[in-house]
mmCIF file of C-alpha atoms and ligand atoms in Angstrom:
data_model
loop_
_atom_site.group_PDB
_atom_site.id
_atom_site.type_symbol
_atom_site.label_atom_id
_atom_site.label_comp_id
_atom_site.label_asym_id
_atom_site.label_seq_id
_atom_site.Cartn_x
_atom_site.Cartn_y
_atom_site.Cartn_z
ATOM 1 C CA UNK A 20 90.517 74.702 112.287
ATOM 2 C CA UNK A 21 93.051 73.472 110.298
ATOM 3 C CA UNK A 22 95.719 76.603 110.336
ATOM 4 C CA UNK A 23 99.091 76.981 108.384
ATOM 5 C CA UNK A 24 100.966 80.384 110.188
ATOM 6 C CA UNK A 25 102.828 81.200 106.951
ATOM 7 C CA UNK A 26 105.621 83.261 108.798
ATOM 8 C CA UNK A 27 106.038 81.944 112.059
ATOM 9 C CA UNK A 28 107.982 85.237 113.754
ATOM 10 C CA UNK A 29 106.583 87.520 116.650
ATOM 11 C CA UNK A 30 103.106 87.999 115.886
ATOM 12 C CA UNK A 31 102.643 84.460 113.735
ATOM 13 C CA UNK A 32 104.273 82.703 116.416
ATOM 14 C CA UNK A 33 102.260 84.915 118.810
ATOM 15 C CA UNK A 34 98.682 83.786 116.724
ATOM 16 C CA UNK A 35 100.121 80.479 116.072
ATOM 17 C CA UNK A 36 100.150 79.630 119.678
ATOM 18 C CA UNK A 37 96.847 81.442 121.111
ATOM 19 C CA UNK A 38 94.735 79.292 118.487
ATOM 20 C CA UNK A 39 96.769 75.912 119.049
ATOM 21 C CA UNK A 40 96.254 76.186 123.049
ATOM 22 C CA UNK A 41 92.843 76.875 121.965
ATOM 23 C CA UNK A 42 92.949 73.908 120.927
ATOM 24 C CA UNK A 43 93.141 74.117 116.649
ATOM 25 C CA UNK A 44 95.516 71.936 114.670
ATOM 26 C CA UNK A 45 98.256 75.262 114.340
ATOM 27 C CA UNK A 46 101.078 74.598 112.017
ATOM 28 C CA UNK A 47 103.980 77.272 112.213
ATOM 29 C CA UNK A 48 105.328 77.213 108.348
ATOM 30 C CA UNK A 49 108.655 79.850 108.229
ATOM 31 C CA UNK A 50 112.319 79.903 107.136
ATOM 32 C CA UNK A 51 114.229 80.665 110.126
ATOM 33 C CA UNK A 52 115.344 77.279 110.190
ATOM 34 C CA UNK A 53 117.272 78.371 114.461
ATOM 35 C CA UNK A 54 113.849 79.267 115.219
ATOM 36 C CA UNK A 55 111.942 75.645 113.452
ATOM 37 C CA UNK A 56 114.301 74.117 115.500
ATOM 38 C CA UNK A 57 113.705 75.663 119.472
ATOM 39 C CA UNK A 58 110.391 74.915 118.673
ATOM 40 C CA UNK A 59 110.456 70.995 117.135
ATOM 41 C CA UNK A 60 113.162 70.726 120.249
ATOM 42 C CA UNK A 61 111.378 72.688 123.054
ATOM 43 C CA UNK A 62 108.084 73.943 121.984
ATOM 44 C CA UNK A 63 107.357 77.222 122.116
ATOM 45 C CA UNK A 64 108.282 79.536 124.648
ATOM 46 C CA UNK A 65 104.872 82.516 125.171
ATOM 47 C CA UNK A 66 105.276 85.206 127.654
ATOM 48 C CA UNK A 67 102.102 87.534 128.225
ATOM 49 C CA UNK A 68 100.330 89.619 130.825
ATOM 50 C CA UNK A 69 99.123 86.001 131.999
ATOM 51 C CA UNK A 70 102.496 85.177 132.339
ATOM 52 C CA UNK A 71 104.818 82.487 130.133
ATOM 53 C CA UNK A 72 104.039 78.690 129.367
ATOM 54 C CA UNK A 73 105.163 76.341 126.760
ATOM 55 C CA UNK A 74 103.369 75.544 124.022
ATOM 56 C CA UNK A 75 103.968 72.274 121.688
ATOM 57 C CA UNK A 76 103.191 72.221 117.724
ATOM 58 C CA UNK A 77 104.595 71.494 114.438
ATOM 59 C CA UNK A 78 106.752 74.409 112.875
ATOM 60 C CA UNK A 79 107.945 73.447 109.414
ATOM 61 C CA UNK A 80 110.126 74.653 105.754
ATOM 62 C CA UNK A 81 107.019 75.619 103.988
ATOM 63 C CA UNK A 82 107.735 73.581 101.288
ATOM 64 C CA UNK A 83 107.683 70.437 103.646
ATOM 65 C CA UNK A 84 104.455 70.961 104.960
ATOM 66 C CA UNK A 85 101.518 68.840 103.420
ATOM 67 C CA UNK A 86 97.596 70.127 104.990
ATOM 68 C CA UNK A 87 95.398 71.540 103.447
ATOM 69 C CA UNK A 88 94.239 73.963 105.860
ATOM 70 C CA UNK A 89 90.864 75.535 106.253
ATOM 71 C CA UNK A 90 92.858 78.998 107.263
ATOM 72 C CA UNK A 91 96.170 80.308 106.190
ATOM 73 C CA UNK A 92 96.974 83.066 108.653
ATOM 74 C CA UNK A 93 100.043 84.943 106.448
ATOM 75 C CA UNK A 94 102.218 86.944 108.744
ATOM 76 C CA UNK A 95 105.518 87.390 106.541
ATOM 77 C CA UNK A 96 106.796 90.514 106.476
ATOM 78 C CA UNK A 97 104.552 92.308 103.952
ATOM 79 C CA UNK A 98 108.562 92.093 101.421
ATOM 80 C CA UNK A 99 108.107 88.409 101.779
ATOM 81 C CA UNK A 100 104.203 87.499 101.025
ATOM 82 C CA UNK A 101 104.880 86.373 97.536
ATOM 83 C CA UNK A 102 107.603 83.935 97.905
ATOM 84 C CA UNK A 103 106.186 82.533 100.342
ATOM 85 C CA UNK A 104 102.412 81.851 99.132
ATOM 86 C CA UNK A 105 105.059 80.649 96.077
ATOM 87 C CA UNK A 106 106.745 78.099 98.219
ATOM 88 C CA UNK A 107 102.759 76.891 99.626
ATOM 89 C CA UNK A 108 100.665 76.946 96.424
ATOM 90 C CA UNK A 109 99.680 73.464 96.081
ATOM 91 C CA UNK A 110 98.090 73.940 99.116
ATOM 92 C CA UNK A 111 96.021 76.143 98.754
ATOM 93 C CA UNK A 112 92.805 74.886 98.226
ATOM 94 C CA UNK A 113 89.901 75.886 96.592
ATOM 95 C CA UNK A 114 88.615 76.748 100.111
ATOM 96 C CA UNK A 115 91.288 77.466 102.289
ATOM 97 C CA UNK A 116 90.787 81.375 103.745
ATOM 98 C CA UNK A 117 94.030 83.018 103.786
ATOM 99 C CA UNK A 118 94.096 85.894 106.591
ATOM 100 C CA UNK A 119 96.879 88.957 106.696
ATOM 101 C CA UNK A 120 96.933 91.311 110.127
ATOM 102 C CA UNK A 121 99.969 92.352 108.195
ATOM 103 C CA UNK A 122 100.457 96.510 108.505
ATOM 104 C CA UNK A 123 100.915 97.927 105.102
ATOM 105 C CA UNK A 124 98.451 98.710 101.727
ATOM 106 C CA UNK A 125 98.626 96.390 98.613
ATOM 107 C CA UNK A 126 98.463 93.225 100.523
ATOM 108 C CA UNK A 127 94.749 91.854 99.357
ATOM 109 C CA UNK A 128 96.100 92.048 95.812
ATOM 110 C CA UNK A 129 99.092 90.308 96.175
ATOM 111 C CA UNK A 130 97.145 87.874 97.862
ATOM 112 C CA UNK A 131 94.839 88.066 95.192
ATOM 113 C CA UNK A 132 97.690 86.435 92.706
ATOM 114 C CA UNK A 133 97.382 83.748 95.091
ATOM 115 C CA UNK A 134 94.024 82.940 95.934
ATOM 116 C CA UNK A 135 90.307 84.480 95.002
ATOM 117 C CA UNK A 136 89.875 87.202 96.391
ATOM 118 C CA UNK A 137 86.039 86.228 98.042
ATOM 119 C CA UNK A 138 89.138 83.939 99.999
ATOM 120 C CA UNK A 139 90.900 86.415 101.112
ATOM 121 C CA UNK A 140 89.869 88.125 105.227
ATOM 122 C CA UNK A 141 92.666 91.914 105.264
ATOM 123 C CA UNK A 142 92.259 93.607 108.580
ATOM 124 C CA UNK A 143 94.964 95.363 111.337
ATOM 125 C CA UNK A 144 95.712 94.588 114.371
ATOM 126 C CA UNK A 145 97.628 96.069 117.240
ATOM 127 C CA UNK A 146 98.516 92.396 119.562
ATOM 128 C CA UNK A 147 102.404 93.830 120.217
ATOM 129 C CA UNK A 148 104.655 90.825 118.761
ATOM 130 C CA UNK A 149 108.193 90.741 119.872
ATOM 131 C CA UNK A 150 110.302 87.180 118.921
ATOM 132 C CA UNK A 151 113.038 88.060 122.089
ATOM 133 C CA UNK A 152 114.959 84.829 120.320
ATOM 134 C CA UNK A 153 115.007 81.271 118.661
ATOM 135 C CA UNK A 154 111.502 79.302 119.456
ATOM 136 C CA UNK A 155 110.720 82.176 122.196
ATOM 137 C CA UNK A 156 107.953 85.542 121.519
ATOM 138 C CA UNK A 157 106.991 88.156 123.538
ATOM 139 C CA UNK A 158 104.069 89.852 123.549
ATOM 140 C CA UNK A 159 102.731 92.444 126.353
ATOM 141 C CA UNK A 160 99.288 95.423 126.786
ATOM 142 C CA UNK A 161 96.432 94.818 125.088
ATOM 143 C CA UNK A 162 95.221 94.835 122.043
ATOM 144 C CA UNK A 163 92.819 93.853 119.385
ATOM 145 C CA UNK A 164 92.005 93.060 115.602
ATOM 146 C CA UNK A 165 89.424 94.917 112.705
ATOM 147 C CA UNK A 166 89.019 92.277 109.504
ATOM 148 C CA UNK A 167 86.993 92.234 106.458
ATOM 149 C CA UNK A 168 87.031 89.742 103.714
ATOM 150 C CA UNK A 169 88.346 91.531 100.868
ATOM 151 C CA UNK A 170 85.348 91.491 98.503
ATOM 152 C CA UNK A 171 83.407 92.784 101.057
ATOM 153 C CA UNK A 172 80.658 90.525 101.706
ATOM 154 C CA UNK A 173 79.621 88.852 105.059
ATOM 155 C CA UNK A 174 80.295 84.886 105.846
ATOM 156 C CA UNK A 175 79.879 82.683 107.480
ATOM 157 C CA UNK A 176 83.278 81.576 107.126
ATOM 158 C CA UNK A 177 84.393 85.169 108.583
ATOM 159 C CA UNK A 178 82.400 85.005 111.220
ATOM 160 C CA UNK A 179 83.681 82.293 112.287
ATOM 161 C CA UNK A 180 87.238 82.098 111.856
ATOM 162 C CA UNK A 181 86.125 85.552 114.220
ATOM 163 C CA UNK A 182 85.325 83.799 116.710
ATOM 164 C CA UNK A 183 87.865 80.992 117.340
ATOM 165 C CA UNK A 184 90.488 83.978 117.377
ATOM 166 C CA UNK A 185 88.375 85.758 119.772
ATOM 167 C CA UNK A 186 87.960 81.813 121.729
ATOM 168 C CA UNK A 187 91.679 81.993 121.798
ATOM 169 C CA UNK A 188 91.812 85.495 123.861
ATOM 170 C CA UNK A 189 92.318 87.878 119.959
ATOM 171 C CA UNK A 190 89.830 90.600 120.728
ATOM 172 C CA UNK A 191 88.391 90.529 117.235
ATOM 173 C CA UNK A 192 85.346 92.478 115.081
ATOM 174 C CA UNK A 193 84.204 91.781 111.481
ATOM 175 C CA UNK A 194 84.038 95.328 110.667
ATOM 176 C CA UNK A 195 83.559 96.240 106.963
ATOM 177 C CA UNK A 196 85.008 99.792 108.061
ATOM 178 C CA UNK A 197 88.290 97.972 108.274
ATOM 179 C CA UNK A 198 89.886 100.005 105.668
ATOM 180 C CA UNK A 199 90.065 103.075 108.123
ATOM 181 C CA UNK A 200 91.695 101.651 110.291
ATOM 182 C CA UNK A 201 94.675 99.850 107.764
ATOM 183 C CA UNK A 202 95.014 103.508 106.164
ATOM 184 C CA UNK A 203 95.301 104.996 109.527
ATOM 185 C CA UNK A 204 97.594 102.691 111.075
ATOM 186 C CA UNK A 205 100.070 103.095 107.381
ATOM 187 C CA UNK A 206 99.621 106.958 108.399
ATOM 188 C CA UNK A 207 100.795 106.095 112.114
ATOM 189 C CA UNK A 208 103.618 104.309 110.655
ATOM 190 C CA UNK A 209 104.834 106.331 107.735
ATOM 191 C CA UNK A 210 105.494 109.134 109.615
ATOM 192 C CA UNK A 211 107.344 107.280 112.922
ATOM 193 C CA UNK A 212 108.559 103.938 111.484
ATOM 194 C CA UNK A 213 110.087 105.796 108.877
ATOM 195 C CA UNK A 214 111.603 108.148 110.758
ATOM 196 C CA UNK A 215 112.678 106.160 113.119
ATOM 197 C CA UNK A 216 114.357 104.192 110.381
ATOM 198 C CA UNK A 217 116.072 106.886 108.375
ATOM 199 C CA UNK A 218 117.835 107.830 111.334
ATOM 200 C CA UNK A 219 118.458 104.909 113.038
ATOM 201 C CA UNK A 220 116.879 106.888 116.258
ATOM 202 C CA UNK A 221 114.658 105.293 118.755
ATOM 203 C CA UNK A 222 110.927 107.026 119.042
ATOM 204 C CA UNK A 223 112.605 109.897 121.808
ATOM 205 C CA UNK A 224 114.726 110.857 119.194
ATOM 206 C CA UNK A 225 112.499 112.700 116.968
ATOM 207 C CA UNK A 226 110.495 113.697 120.156
ATOM 208 C CA UNK A 227 113.720 116.144 120.772
ATOM 209 C CA UNK A 228 113.374 118.101 117.906
ATOM 210 C CA UNK A 229 110.716 120.156 117.184
ATOM 211 C CA UNK A 230 111.545 119.934 113.286
ATOM 212 C CA UNK A 231 111.034 116.227 113.183
ATOM 213 C CA UNK A 232 108.139 115.905 115.245
ATOM 214 C CA UNK A 233 106.790 118.735 112.413
ATOM 215 C CA UNK A 234 107.972 116.558 109.942
ATOM 216 C CA UNK A 235 106.325 113.527 111.710
ATOM 217 C CA UNK A 236 102.652 114.603 111.774
ATOM 218 C CA UNK A 237 103.506 116.787 108.178
ATOM 219 C CA UNK A 238 103.071 112.344 107.592
ATOM 220 C CA UNK A 239 100.315 112.013 109.014
ATOM 221 C CA UNK A 240 97.988 114.649 107.301
ATOM 222 C CA UNK A 241 99.984 113.754 103.766
ATOM 223 C CA UNK A 242 98.733 110.089 104.140
ATOM 224 C CA UNK A 243 95.006 110.717 105.344
ATOM 225 C CA UNK A 244 94.991 112.736 102.620
ATOM 226 C CA UNK A 245 95.735 110.504 100.230
ATOM 227 C CA UNK A 246 93.068 107.548 101.639
ATOM 228 C CA UNK A 247 90.900 110.407 102.226
ATOM 229 C CA UNK A 248 90.859 111.754 98.492
ATOM 230 C CA UNK A 249 90.508 107.474 97.277
ATOM 231 C CA UNK A 250 86.866 107.638 99.481
ATOM 232 C CA UNK A 251 88.956 106.721 102.722
ATOM 233 C CA UNK A 252 87.527 108.573 105.905
ATOM 234 C CA UNK A 253 90.864 108.648 107.897
ATOM 235 C CA UNK A 254 90.414 110.208 110.735
ATOM 236 C CA UNK A 255 93.844 113.133 111.063
ATOM 237 C CA UNK A 256 93.053 114.304 114.594
ATOM 238 C CA UNK A 257 92.475 110.734 115.499
ATOM 239 C CA UNK A 258 96.276 109.547 114.162
ATOM 240 C CA UNK A 259 97.879 112.723 114.970
ATOM 241 C CA UNK A 260 96.901 112.765 118.236
ATOM 242 C CA UNK A 261 98.284 108.541 118.359
ATOM 243 C CA UNK A 262 101.563 110.223 116.836
ATOM 244 C CA UNK A 263 102.370 112.488 119.791
ATOM 245 C CA UNK A 264 101.073 110.793 122.457
ATOM 246 C CA UNK A 265 103.512 108.624 120.984
ATOM 247 C CA UNK A 266 106.473 110.724 121.267
ATOM 248 C CA UNK A 267 105.329 111.833 124.446
ATOM 249 C CA UNK A 268 104.620 108.822 126.230
ATOM 250 C CA UNK A 269 107.103 105.882 123.817
ATOM 251 C CA UNK A 270 110.581 107.528 123.821
ATOM 252 C CA UNK A 271 112.439 104.273 124.381
ATOM 253 C CA UNK A 272 110.837 102.546 121.546
ATOM 254 C CA UNK A 273 112.232 100.632 118.426
ATOM 255 C CA UNK A 274 109.572 101.224 116.060
ATOM 256 C CA UNK A 275 109.979 96.927 113.480
ATOM 257 C CA UNK A 276 111.119 98.873 110.518
ATOM 258 C CA UNK A 277 114.163 100.029 112.360
ATOM 259 C CA UNK A 278 114.385 96.507 114.746
ATOM 260 C CA UNK A 279 114.948 95.492 111.036
ATOM 261 C CA UNK A 280 117.752 98.207 109.395
ATOM 262 C CA UNK A 281 119.450 97.582 112.504
ATOM 263 C CA UNK A 282 119.632 93.862 112.389
ATOM 264 C CA UNK A 283 120.275 94.658 107.937
ATOM 265 C CA UNK A 284 116.811 93.110 107.189
ATOM 266 C CA UNK A 285 115.051 95.042 104.119
ATOM 267 C CA UNK A 286 112.064 96.585 105.660
ATOM 268 C CA UNK A 287 108.681 97.619 105.063
ATOM 269 C CA UNK A 288 108.456 100.717 102.950
ATOM 270 C CA UNK A 289 107.221 100.065 100.242
ATOM 271 C CA UNK A 290 104.457 98.776 101.005
ATOM 272 C CA UNK A 291 103.787 102.036 103.528
ATOM 273 C CA UNK A 292 105.620 105.160 102.460
ATOM 274 C CA UNK A 293 106.045 103.560 98.574
ATOM 275 C CA UNK A 294 102.760 102.762 98.192
ATOM 276 C CA UNK A 295 101.086 106.101 99.498
ATOM 277 C CA UNK A 296 103.369 107.807 96.894
ATOM 278 C CA UNK A 297 102.221 105.219 94.436
ATOM 279 C CA UNK A 298 98.411 106.516 95.348
ATOM 280 C CA UNK A 299 99.261 109.955 95.646
ATOM 281 C CA UNK A 300 100.813 109.885 92.449
ATOM 282 C CA UNK A 301 97.396 108.214 90.916
ATOM 283 C CA UNK A 302 94.633 110.669 92.976
ATOM 284 C CA UNK A 303 96.599 114.070 92.411
ATOM 285 C CA UNK A 304 97.513 114.268 96.000
ATOM 286 C CA UNK A 305 101.300 116.772 96.518
ATOM 287 C CA UNK A 306 102.803 114.225 99.573
ATOM 288 C CA UNK A 307 106.531 115.540 98.769
ATOM 289 C CA UNK A 308 107.547 114.444 103.220
ATOM 290 C CA UNK A 309 106.504 111.024 102.865
ATOM 291 C CA UNK A 310 107.913 111.061 99.169
ATOM 292 C CA UNK A 311 112.000 112.280 100.653
ATOM 293 C CA UNK A 312 110.885 109.954 103.836
ATOM 294 C CA UNK A 313 110.734 106.819 100.869
ATOM 295 C CA UNK A 314 113.560 108.275 99.213
ATOM 296 C CA UNK A 315 115.395 107.295 102.333
ATOM 297 C CA UNK A 316 115.028 104.627 103.472
ATOM 298 C CA UNK A 317 115.262 103.133 99.671
ATOM 299 C CA UNK A 318 118.852 104.427 100.207
ATOM 300 C CA UNK A 319 118.567 102.599 103.678
ATOM 301 C CA UNK A 320 117.432 99.053 101.824
ATOM 302 C CA UNK A 321 120.085 99.691 99.183
ATOM 303 C CA UNK A 322 123.376 99.988 101.031
ATOM 304 C CA UNK A 323 121.635 96.805 103.445
ATOM 305 C CA UNK A 324 121.218 94.821 100.082
ATOM 306 C CA UNK A 325 124.457 95.832 99.291
ATOM 307 C CA UNK A 326 125.930 94.837 102.060
HETATM 308 P P1 NAD B 406 108.535 89.506 111.853
HETATM 309 O O1 NAD B 406 109.766 89.434 111.240
HETATM 310 O O2 NAD B 406 108.729 88.865 113.481
HETATM 311 O O3 NAD B 406 108.339 87.628 110.816
HETATM 312 C C1 NAD B 406 108.248 87.086 110.281
HETATM 313 C C2 NAD B 406 107.960 86.103 110.174
HETATM 314 O O4 NAD B 406 108.096 85.521 108.344
HETATM 315 C C3 NAD B 406 110.046 85.386 110.213
HETATM 316 O O5 NAD B 406 109.866 84.761 111.198
HETATM 317 C C4 NAD B 406 110.802 85.299 109.043
HETATM 318 O O6 NAD B 406 111.982 84.470 109.370
HETATM 319 C C5 NAD B 406 109.419 84.683 108.193
HETATM 320 N N1 NAD B 406 109.322 84.235 106.990
HETATM 321 C C6 NAD B 406 110.066 85.871 105.470
HETATM 322 N N2 NAD B 406 110.456 85.436 104.886
HETATM 323 C C7 NAD B 406 109.393 84.441 105.126
HETATM 324 C C8 NAD B 406 108.884 82.802 103.716
HETATM 325 N N3 NAD B 406 109.363 83.082 101.813
HETATM 326 N N4 NAD B 406 108.702 82.250 104.164
HETATM 327 C C9 NAD B 406 108.085 81.372 104.967
HETATM 328 N N5 NAD B 406 108.187 82.229 106.753
HETATM 329 C C10 NAD B 406 109.320 83.664 106.106
HETATM 330 O O7 NAD B 406 107.358 90.036 112.065
HETATM 331 P P2 NAD B 406 106.557 90.264 112.819
HETATM 332 O O8 NAD B 406 106.473 91.269 113.711
HETATM 333 O O9 NAD B 406 105.683 89.384 113.194
HETATM 334 O O10 NAD B 406 105.478 91.018 111.749
HETATM 335 C C11 NAD B 406 104.928 90.523 110.044
HETATM 336 C C12 NAD B 406 103.497 91.097 109.850
HETATM 337 O O11 NAD B 406 102.768 92.076 111.119
HETATM 338 C C13 NAD B 406 104.812 92.365 109.861
HETATM 339 O O12 NAD B 406 104.026 93.613 108.173
HETATM 340 C C14 NAD B 406 104.140 93.998 110.652
HETATM 341 O O13 NAD B 406 104.050 95.220 110.077
HETATM 342 C C15 NAD B 406 102.441 92.795 111.196
HETATM 343 N N6 NAD B 406 103.091 93.485 112.829
HETATM 344 C C16 NAD B 406 103.303 93.660 113.498
HETATM 345 C C17 NAD B 406 103.797 93.795 114.720
HETATM 346 C C18 NAD B 406 104.602 93.636 116.094
HETATM 347 O O14 NAD B 406 104.403 93.827 116.802
HETATM 348 N N7 NAD B 406 105.657 92.618 115.572
HETATM 349 C C19 NAD B 406 102.446 94.301 115.375
HETATM 350 C C20 NAD B 406 101.398 94.212 113.910
HETATM 351 C C21 NAD B 406 101.402 94.211 112.295
#
């Protein structure tokens, strides 16, 4: 496949490198000049549990790209989705598929401003990715991808894209129930990412404070209630167990939203807690804890923006 990865940070670099190694024609598109320069000079360094390798592939600013991708994989943070897609609008043909495995809600709607719903694939991935430095991505531990076309239709093209991911060692299934996975991850992130980011604390700091643990679980219950009111059968006990496990086992973990705050970058809070609160208001579900965390993160983001 001819593939463009728009937003080639931690996840975009991981996916782009694996697909290039599997023989696809991959171009990475990003706005991080140091990262682009490192990839073009030395190749992309990929470190996984299988070892280390260097992948040679082109890395450009989006407006420099003159290809016509069969598949565009969107891996910016959600707050940059529209600006990024705008910068490649002229490259998106009627036959271009756009795949988003970004976190949060509303990804299909944002992409739908640029391509037809029949060409959008949305999903969820548990693959971890870390940008260790310019041109250097790390991913350790297993992962999975659940995805489905935004209009819910099965097609040979959708299956071919899933096959390409699987062929690149990225375990993937086509799953009509993908919205359950998307909402369950939003429930997890809406709880732990936002508390850690508001408090600038690793997960262990939350685990050590009983009332903070209770807050995390209360957010999970709220998000699951909103999902269920929206007709999505999210599994509350399952997400609660995942949060409890993270609190016990991953005390040193810095959620990606916390990493953004510590690096002075705007967060994805609007597509996580923000989108949940908007849906809750539409559906008449009370979400006081999720809303309070949204308020705190808006202050954090506002202060970051103000410098
Ligand atoms: P990241 O910050 O490492 O990468 C995002 C990249 O987008 C950056 O390199 C940035 O320079 C680039 N970018 C910003 N604006 C752009 C623009 N206008 N045009 C082109 N590129 C632009 O983020 P990430 O960790 O790779 O996460 C990407 C998405 O995947 C997020 O929605 C995140 O929540 C989700 N996700 C991340 C992980 C993870 O472990 N990192 C796991 C699952 C899902």
